[in-house]
mmCIF file of C-alpha atoms in Angstrom:
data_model
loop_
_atom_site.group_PDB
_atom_site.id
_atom_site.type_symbol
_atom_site.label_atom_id
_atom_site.label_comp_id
_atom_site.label_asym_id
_atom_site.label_seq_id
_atom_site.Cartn_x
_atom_site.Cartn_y
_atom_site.Cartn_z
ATOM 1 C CA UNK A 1 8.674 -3.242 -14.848
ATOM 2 C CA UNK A 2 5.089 -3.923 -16.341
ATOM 3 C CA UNK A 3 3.626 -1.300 -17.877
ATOM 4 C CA UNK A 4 -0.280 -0.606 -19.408
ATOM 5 C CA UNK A 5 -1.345 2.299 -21.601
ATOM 6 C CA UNK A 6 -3.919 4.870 -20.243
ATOM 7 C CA UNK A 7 -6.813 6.372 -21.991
ATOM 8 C CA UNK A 8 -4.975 8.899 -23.837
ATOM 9 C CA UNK A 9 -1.666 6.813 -24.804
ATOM 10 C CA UNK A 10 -0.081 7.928 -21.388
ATOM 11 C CA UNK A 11 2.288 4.929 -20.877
ATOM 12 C CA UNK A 12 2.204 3.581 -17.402
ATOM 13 C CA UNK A 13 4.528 1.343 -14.853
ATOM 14 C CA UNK A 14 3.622 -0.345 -12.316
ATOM 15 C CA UNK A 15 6.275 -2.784 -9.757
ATOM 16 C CA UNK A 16 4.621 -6.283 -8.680
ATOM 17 C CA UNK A 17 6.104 -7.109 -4.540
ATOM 18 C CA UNK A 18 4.741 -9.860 -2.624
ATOM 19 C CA UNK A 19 2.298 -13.036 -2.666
ATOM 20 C CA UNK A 20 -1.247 -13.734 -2.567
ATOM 21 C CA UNK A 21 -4.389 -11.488 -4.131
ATOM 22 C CA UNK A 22 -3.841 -8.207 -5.666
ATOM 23 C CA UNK A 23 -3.916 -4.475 -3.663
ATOM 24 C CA UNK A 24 -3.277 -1.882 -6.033
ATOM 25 C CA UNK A 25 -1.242 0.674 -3.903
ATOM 26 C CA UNK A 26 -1.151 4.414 -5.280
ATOM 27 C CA UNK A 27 1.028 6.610 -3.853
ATOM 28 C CA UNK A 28 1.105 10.130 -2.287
ATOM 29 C CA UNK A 29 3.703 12.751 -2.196
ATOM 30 C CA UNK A 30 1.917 14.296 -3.973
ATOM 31 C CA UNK A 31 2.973 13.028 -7.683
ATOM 32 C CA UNK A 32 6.191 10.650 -5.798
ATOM 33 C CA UNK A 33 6.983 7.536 -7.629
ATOM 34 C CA UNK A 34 6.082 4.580 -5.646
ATOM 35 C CA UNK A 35 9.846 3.264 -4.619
ATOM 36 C CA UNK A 36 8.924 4.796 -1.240
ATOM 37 C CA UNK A 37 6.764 2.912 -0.326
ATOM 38 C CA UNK A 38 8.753 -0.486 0.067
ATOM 39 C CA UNK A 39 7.088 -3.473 0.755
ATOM 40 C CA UNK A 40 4.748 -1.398 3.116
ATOM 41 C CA UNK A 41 6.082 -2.704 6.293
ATOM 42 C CA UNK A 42 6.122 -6.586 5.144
ATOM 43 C CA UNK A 43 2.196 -6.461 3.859
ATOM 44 C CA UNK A 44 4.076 -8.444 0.924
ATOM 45 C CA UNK A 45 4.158 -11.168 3.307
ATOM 46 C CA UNK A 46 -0.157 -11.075 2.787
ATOM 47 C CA UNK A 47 -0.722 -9.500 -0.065
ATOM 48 C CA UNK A 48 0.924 -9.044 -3.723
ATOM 49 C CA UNK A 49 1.191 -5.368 -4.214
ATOM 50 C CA UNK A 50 0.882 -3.758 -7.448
ATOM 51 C CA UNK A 51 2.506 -0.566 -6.744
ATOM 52 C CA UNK A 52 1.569 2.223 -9.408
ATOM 53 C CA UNK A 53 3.919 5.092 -10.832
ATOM 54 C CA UNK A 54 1.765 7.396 -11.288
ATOM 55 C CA UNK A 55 2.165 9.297 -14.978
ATOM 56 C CA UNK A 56 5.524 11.241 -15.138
ATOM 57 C CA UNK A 57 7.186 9.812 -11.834
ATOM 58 C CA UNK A 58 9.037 6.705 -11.570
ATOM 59 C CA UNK A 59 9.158 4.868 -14.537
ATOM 60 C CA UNK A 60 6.020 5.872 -16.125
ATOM 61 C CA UNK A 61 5.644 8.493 -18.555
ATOM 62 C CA UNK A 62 4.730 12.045 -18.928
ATOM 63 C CA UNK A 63 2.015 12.681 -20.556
ATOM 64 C CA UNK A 64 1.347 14.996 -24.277
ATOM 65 C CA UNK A 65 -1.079 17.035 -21.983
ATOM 66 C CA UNK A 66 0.042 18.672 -18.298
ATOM 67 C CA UNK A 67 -3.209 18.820 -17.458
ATOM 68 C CA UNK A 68 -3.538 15.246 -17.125
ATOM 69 C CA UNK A 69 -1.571 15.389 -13.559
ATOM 70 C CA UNK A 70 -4.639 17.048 -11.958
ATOM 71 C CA UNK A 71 -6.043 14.267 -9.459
ATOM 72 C CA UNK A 72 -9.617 14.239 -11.421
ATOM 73 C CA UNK A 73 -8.149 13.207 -14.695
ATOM 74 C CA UNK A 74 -5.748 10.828 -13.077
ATOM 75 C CA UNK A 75 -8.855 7.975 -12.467
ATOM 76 C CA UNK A 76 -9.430 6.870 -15.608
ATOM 77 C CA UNK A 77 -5.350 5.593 -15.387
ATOM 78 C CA UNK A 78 -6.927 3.226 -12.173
ATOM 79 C CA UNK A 79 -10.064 2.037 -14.271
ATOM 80 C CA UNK A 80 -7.186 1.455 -17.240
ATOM 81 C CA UNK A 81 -5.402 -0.727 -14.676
ATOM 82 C CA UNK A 82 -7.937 -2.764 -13.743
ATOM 83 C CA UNK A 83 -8.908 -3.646 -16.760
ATOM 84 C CA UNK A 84 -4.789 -4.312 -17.328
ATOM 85 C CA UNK A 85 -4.790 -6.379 -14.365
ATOM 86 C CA UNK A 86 -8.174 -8.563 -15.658
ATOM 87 C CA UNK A 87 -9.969 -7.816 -12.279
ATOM 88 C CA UNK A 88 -13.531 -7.245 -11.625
ATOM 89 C CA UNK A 89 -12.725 -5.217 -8.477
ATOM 90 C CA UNK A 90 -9.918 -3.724 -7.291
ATOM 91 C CA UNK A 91 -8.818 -4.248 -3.713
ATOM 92 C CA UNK A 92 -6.488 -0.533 -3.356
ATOM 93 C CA UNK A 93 -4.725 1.175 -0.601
ATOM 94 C CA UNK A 94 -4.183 4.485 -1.121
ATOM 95 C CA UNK A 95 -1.621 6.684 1.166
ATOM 96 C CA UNK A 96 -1.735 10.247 2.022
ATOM 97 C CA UNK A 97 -2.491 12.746 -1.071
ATOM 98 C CA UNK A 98 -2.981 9.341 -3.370
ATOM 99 C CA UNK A 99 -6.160 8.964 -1.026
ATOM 100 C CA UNK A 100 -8.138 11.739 -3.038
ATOM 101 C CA UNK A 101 -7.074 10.104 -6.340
ATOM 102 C CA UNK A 102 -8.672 6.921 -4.700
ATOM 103 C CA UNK A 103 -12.129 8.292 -3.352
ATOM 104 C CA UNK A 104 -12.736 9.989 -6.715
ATOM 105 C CA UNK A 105 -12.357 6.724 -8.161
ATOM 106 C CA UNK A 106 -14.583 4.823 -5.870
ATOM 107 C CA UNK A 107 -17.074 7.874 -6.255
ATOM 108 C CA UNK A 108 -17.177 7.186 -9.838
ATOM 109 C CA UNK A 109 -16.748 3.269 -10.105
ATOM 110 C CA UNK A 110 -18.066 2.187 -6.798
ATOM 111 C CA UNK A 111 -18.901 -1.283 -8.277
ATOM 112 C CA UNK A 112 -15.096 -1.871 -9.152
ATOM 113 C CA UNK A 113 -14.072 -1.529 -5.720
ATOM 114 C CA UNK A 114 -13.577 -4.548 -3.758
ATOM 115 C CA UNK A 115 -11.844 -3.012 -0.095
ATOM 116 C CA UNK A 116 -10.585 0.411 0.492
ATOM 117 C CA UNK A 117 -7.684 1.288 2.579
ATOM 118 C CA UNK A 118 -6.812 5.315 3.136
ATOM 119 C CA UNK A 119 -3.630 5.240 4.949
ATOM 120 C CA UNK A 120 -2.984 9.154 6.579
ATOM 121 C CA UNK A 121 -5.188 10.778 3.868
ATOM 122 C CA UNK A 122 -6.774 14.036 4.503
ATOM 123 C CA UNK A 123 -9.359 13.699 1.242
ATOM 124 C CA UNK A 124 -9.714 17.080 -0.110
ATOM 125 C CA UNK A 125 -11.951 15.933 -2.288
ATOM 126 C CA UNK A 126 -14.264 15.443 0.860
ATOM 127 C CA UNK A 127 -13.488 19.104 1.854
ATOM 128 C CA UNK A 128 -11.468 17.567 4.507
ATOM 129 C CA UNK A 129 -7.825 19.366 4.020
ATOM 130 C CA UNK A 130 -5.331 19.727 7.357
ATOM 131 C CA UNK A 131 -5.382 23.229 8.387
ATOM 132 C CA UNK A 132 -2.229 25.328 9.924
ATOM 133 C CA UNK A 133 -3.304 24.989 13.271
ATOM 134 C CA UNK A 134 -3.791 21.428 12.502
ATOM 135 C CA UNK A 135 -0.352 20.611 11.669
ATOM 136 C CA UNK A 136 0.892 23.286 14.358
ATOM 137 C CA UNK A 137 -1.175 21.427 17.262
ATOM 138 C CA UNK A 138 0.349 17.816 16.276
ATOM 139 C CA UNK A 139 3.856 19.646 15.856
ATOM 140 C CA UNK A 140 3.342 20.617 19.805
ATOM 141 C CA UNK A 141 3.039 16.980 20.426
ATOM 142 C CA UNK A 142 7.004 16.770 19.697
ATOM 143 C CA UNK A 143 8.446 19.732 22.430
ATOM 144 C CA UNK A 144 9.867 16.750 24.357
ATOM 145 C CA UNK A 145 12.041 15.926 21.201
ATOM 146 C CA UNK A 146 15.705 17.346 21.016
ATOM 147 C CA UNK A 147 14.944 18.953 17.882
ATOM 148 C CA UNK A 148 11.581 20.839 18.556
ATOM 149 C CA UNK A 149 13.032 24.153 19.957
ATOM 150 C CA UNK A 150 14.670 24.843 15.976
ATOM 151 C CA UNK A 151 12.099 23.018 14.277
ATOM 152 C CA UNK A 152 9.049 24.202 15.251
ATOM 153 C CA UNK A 153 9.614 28.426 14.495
ATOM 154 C CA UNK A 154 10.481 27.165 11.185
ATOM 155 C CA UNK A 155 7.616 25.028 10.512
ATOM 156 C CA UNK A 156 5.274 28.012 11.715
ATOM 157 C CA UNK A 157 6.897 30.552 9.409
ATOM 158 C CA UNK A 158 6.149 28.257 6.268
ATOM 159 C CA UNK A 159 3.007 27.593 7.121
ATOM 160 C CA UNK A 160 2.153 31.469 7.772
ATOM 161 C CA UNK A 161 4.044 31.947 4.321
ATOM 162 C CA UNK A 162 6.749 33.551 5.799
ATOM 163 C CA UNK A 163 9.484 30.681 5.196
ATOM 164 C CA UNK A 164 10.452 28.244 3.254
ATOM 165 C CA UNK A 165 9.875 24.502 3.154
ATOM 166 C CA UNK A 166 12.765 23.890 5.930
ATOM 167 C CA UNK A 167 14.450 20.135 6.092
ATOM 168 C CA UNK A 168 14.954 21.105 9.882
ATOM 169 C CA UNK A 169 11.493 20.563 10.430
ATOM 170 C CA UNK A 170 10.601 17.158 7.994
ATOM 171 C CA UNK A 171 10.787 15.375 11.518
ATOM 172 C CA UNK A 172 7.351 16.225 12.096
ATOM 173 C CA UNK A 173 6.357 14.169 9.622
ATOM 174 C CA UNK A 174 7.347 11.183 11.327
ATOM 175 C CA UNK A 175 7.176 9.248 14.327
ATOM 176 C CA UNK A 176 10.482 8.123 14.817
ATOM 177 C CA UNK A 177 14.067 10.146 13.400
ATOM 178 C CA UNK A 178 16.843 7.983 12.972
ATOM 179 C CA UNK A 179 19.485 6.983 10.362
ATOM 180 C CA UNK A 180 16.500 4.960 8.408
ATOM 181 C CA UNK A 181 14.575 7.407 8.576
ATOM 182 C CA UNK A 182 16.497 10.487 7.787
ATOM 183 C CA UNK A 183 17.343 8.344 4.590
ATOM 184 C CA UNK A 184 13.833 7.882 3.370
ATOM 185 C CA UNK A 185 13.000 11.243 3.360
ATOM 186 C CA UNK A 186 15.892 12.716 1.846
ATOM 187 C CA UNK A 187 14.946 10.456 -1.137
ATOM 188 C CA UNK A 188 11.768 12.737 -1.412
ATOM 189 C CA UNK A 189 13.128 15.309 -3.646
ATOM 190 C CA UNK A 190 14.402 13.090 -6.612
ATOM 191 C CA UNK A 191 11.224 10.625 -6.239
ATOM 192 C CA UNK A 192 9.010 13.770 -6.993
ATOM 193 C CA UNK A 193 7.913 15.189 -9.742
ATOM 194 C CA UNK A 194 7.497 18.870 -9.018
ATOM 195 C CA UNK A 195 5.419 20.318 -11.827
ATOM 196 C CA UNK A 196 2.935 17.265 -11.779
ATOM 197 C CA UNK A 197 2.725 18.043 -7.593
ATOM 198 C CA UNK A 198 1.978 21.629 -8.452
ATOM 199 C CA UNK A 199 -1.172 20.075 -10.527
ATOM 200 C CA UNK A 200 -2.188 17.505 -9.121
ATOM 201 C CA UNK A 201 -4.869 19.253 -6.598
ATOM 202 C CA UNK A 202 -5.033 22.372 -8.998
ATOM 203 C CA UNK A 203 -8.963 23.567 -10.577
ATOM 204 C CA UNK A 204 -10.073 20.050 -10.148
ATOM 205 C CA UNK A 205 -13.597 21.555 -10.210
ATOM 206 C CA UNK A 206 -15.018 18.572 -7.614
ATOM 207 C CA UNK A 207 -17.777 19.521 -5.532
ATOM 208 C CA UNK A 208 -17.391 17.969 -2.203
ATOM 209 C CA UNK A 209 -21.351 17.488 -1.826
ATOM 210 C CA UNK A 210 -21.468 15.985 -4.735
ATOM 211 C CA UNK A 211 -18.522 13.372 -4.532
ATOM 212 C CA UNK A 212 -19.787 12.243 -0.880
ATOM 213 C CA UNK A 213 -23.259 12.182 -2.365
ATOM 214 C CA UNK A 214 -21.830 9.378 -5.069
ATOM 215 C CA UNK A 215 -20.159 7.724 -2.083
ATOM 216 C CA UNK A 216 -23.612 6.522 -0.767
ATOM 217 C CA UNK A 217 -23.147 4.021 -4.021
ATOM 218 C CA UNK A 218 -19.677 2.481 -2.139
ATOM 219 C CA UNK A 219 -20.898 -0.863 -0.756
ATOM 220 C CA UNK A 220 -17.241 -1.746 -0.202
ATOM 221 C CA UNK A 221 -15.574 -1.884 2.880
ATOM 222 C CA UNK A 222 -13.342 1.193 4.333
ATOM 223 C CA UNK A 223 -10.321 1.697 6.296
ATOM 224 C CA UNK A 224 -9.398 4.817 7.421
ATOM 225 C CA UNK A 225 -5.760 4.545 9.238
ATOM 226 C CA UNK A 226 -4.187 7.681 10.892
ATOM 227 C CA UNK A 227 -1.086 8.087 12.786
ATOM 228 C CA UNK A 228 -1.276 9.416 16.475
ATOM 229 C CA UNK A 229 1.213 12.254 15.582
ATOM 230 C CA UNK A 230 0.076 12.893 11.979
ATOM 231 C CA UNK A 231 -0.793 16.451 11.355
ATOM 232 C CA UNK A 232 -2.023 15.808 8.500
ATOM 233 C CA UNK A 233 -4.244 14.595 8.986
ATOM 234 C CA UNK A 234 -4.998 14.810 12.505
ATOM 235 C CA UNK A 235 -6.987 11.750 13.785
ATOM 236 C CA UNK A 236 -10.313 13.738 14.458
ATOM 237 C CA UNK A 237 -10.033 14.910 11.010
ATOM 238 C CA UNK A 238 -9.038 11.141 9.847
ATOM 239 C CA UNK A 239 -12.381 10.209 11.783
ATOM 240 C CA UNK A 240 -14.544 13.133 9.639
ATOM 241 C CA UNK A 241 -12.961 11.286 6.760
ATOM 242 C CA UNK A 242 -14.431 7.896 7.610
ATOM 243 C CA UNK A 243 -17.868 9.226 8.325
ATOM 244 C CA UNK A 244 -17.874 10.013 4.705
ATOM 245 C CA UNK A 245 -18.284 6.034 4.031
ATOM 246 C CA UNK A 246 -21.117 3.989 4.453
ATOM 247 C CA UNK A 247 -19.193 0.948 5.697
ATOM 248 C CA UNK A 248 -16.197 2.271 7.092
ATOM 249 C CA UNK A 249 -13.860 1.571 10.263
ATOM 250 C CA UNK A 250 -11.387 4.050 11.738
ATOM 251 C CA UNK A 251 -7.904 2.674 13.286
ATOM 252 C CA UNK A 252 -5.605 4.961 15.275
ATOM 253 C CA UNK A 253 -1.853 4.081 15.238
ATOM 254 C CA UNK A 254 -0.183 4.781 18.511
ATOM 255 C CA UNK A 255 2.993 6.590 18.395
ATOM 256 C CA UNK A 256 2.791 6.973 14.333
ATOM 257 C CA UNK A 257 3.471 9.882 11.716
ATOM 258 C CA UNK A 258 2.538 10.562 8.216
ATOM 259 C CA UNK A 259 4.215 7.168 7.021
ATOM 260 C CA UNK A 260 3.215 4.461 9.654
ATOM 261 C CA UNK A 261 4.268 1.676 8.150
ATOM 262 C CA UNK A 262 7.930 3.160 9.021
ATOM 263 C CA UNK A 263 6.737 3.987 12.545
ATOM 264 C CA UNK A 264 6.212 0.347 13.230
ATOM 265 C CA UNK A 265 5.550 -1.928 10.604
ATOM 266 C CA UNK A 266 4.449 -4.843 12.624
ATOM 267 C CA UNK A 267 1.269 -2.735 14.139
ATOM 268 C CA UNK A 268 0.277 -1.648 10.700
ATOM 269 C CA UNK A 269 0.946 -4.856 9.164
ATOM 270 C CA UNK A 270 -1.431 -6.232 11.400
ATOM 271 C CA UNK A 271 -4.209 -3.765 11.211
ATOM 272 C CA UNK A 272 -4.190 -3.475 7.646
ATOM 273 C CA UNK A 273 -3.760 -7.446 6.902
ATOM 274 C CA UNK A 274 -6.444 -7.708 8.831
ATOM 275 C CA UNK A 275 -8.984 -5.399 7.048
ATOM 276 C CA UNK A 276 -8.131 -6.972 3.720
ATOM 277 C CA UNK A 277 -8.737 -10.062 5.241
ATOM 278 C CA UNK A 278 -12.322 -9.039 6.263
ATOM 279 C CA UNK A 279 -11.513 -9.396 10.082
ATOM 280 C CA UNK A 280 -13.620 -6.452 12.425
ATOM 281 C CA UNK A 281 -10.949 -4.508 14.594
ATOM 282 C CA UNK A 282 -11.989 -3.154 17.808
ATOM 283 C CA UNK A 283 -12.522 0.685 17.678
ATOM 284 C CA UNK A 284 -9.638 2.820 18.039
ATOM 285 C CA UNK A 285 -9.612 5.431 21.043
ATOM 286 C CA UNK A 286 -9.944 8.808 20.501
ATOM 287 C CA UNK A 287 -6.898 11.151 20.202
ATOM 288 C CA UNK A 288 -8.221 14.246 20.590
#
């Protein structure tokens, strides 16, 4: 794999998939090496991804100082590989908790952003994080599924705090549970680095006024994608998200989790080809 060095020696990886212009993809989990993402559906078939390990997952390293996994100290590593990559802006798509890393970046280099994609991202650096009853209300969008009546109780007591994180319940996080599926997700645990997770949104010190406040500086074009069933985020909360942005457009993916481009690649494919490609979508309906 290629790799670049950060600011502070940190050596970095990064896996080139696809054809065509560059869309740096950073990945959520959060702190899970980029292998899950795939080719994101087939979007290889439009664009060449440059998927990033983020430092001490996949195959880049960990770096001297712990501290350096906290989403705030993690943009200078994007700046690092844009300068790698010889680009003047970078196109990125950024999915789920790799969203914040992304809008702090953009915040702070909105001239080095070409097109921004936030793919089921609730952006805490916005403020915006899923509550509880968020993730409870989408959960109730499943009681038709064979598996809600175990599932749910469990999903409730580790959100209260009571429980712990369950496996019974990780179908909630997606919009489909089959064989694929199942085998995606129990991939999670060795693709994650736990301590960097732990620090990743930890005394970041960002001041949500203050980072949307820099956003009025982000001439670059938005997309804010969130799956019907996502509870987190929920689509109205997805739509707070992408009032945040100057020039941004909100898509709604029917029938989709936290990982639509599993739920069905060929609608995301299109929708997101298409925003890279500069072509207006018709607004989404409203899920709520």
């Amino acid at each position: 794999m290629p790799t670049f060095t950060a600011p502070d020696g940190t050596r970095l990886a990064y896996r080139l998939r696809g054809q065509g212009d560059p869309l740096v993809v950073l990945p959520g989990g959060p702190m899970r090496a980029s292998a899950y993402l795939g080719d994101l559906g087939g979007l290889t078939a439009h664009r060449r991804l440059v998927l990033l390990d983020l430092r001490g997952t996949g195959a880049s390293s960990a770096p001297a100082d712990p501290t350096t996994y906290r989403c705030d100290r993690q943009t200078d590593d994007i700046e690092a590989l844009r300068v790698h990559l010889g680009l003047e802006r970078l196109d990125l798509l950024a999915h789920s908790a790799g969203g914040s890393l992304a809008t702090l970046y953009a915040a702070q280099r909105p001239r080095r952003v070409g097109r921004l994609a936030l793919i089921s991202a609730a952006l805490r650096p916005l403020g915006l994080s899923p509550a509880p009853a968020d993730r409870l209300a989408a959960a109730r969008l499943r009681s038709g599924e064979p598996w809600f009546e175990r599932a749910y109780p469990a999903l409730a007591a580790w959100l209260a705090g009571d429980g712990p994180y369950d496996d019974v319940f990780t179908p909630f996080f997606h919009g489909r549970w089959d064989e694929e599926i199942r085998a995606h997700a129990d991939a999670e645990e060795a693709q994650t680095n736990e301590e960097a997770a732990d620090r990743y949104f930890a005394d970041t010190g960002t001041d949500p006024d203050a980072t949307r406040a820099a956003l009025a500086a982000l001439t670059a074009p938005v997309l804010v994608l969130a799956g019907e069933l996502d509870g987190g985020p929920r689509p109205d909360l997805a739509r707070r998200a992408a009032a945040a942005f100057a020039h941004a457009e909100f898509a709604l993916q029917p029938g989709a989790g936290h990982y639509p481009w599993l739920d069905d690649p060929r609608w995301f494919v299109r929708r997101v080809a298409a925003f890279l490609a500069g072509e207006r979508a018709a607004p989404s309906p409203s899920a709520e």
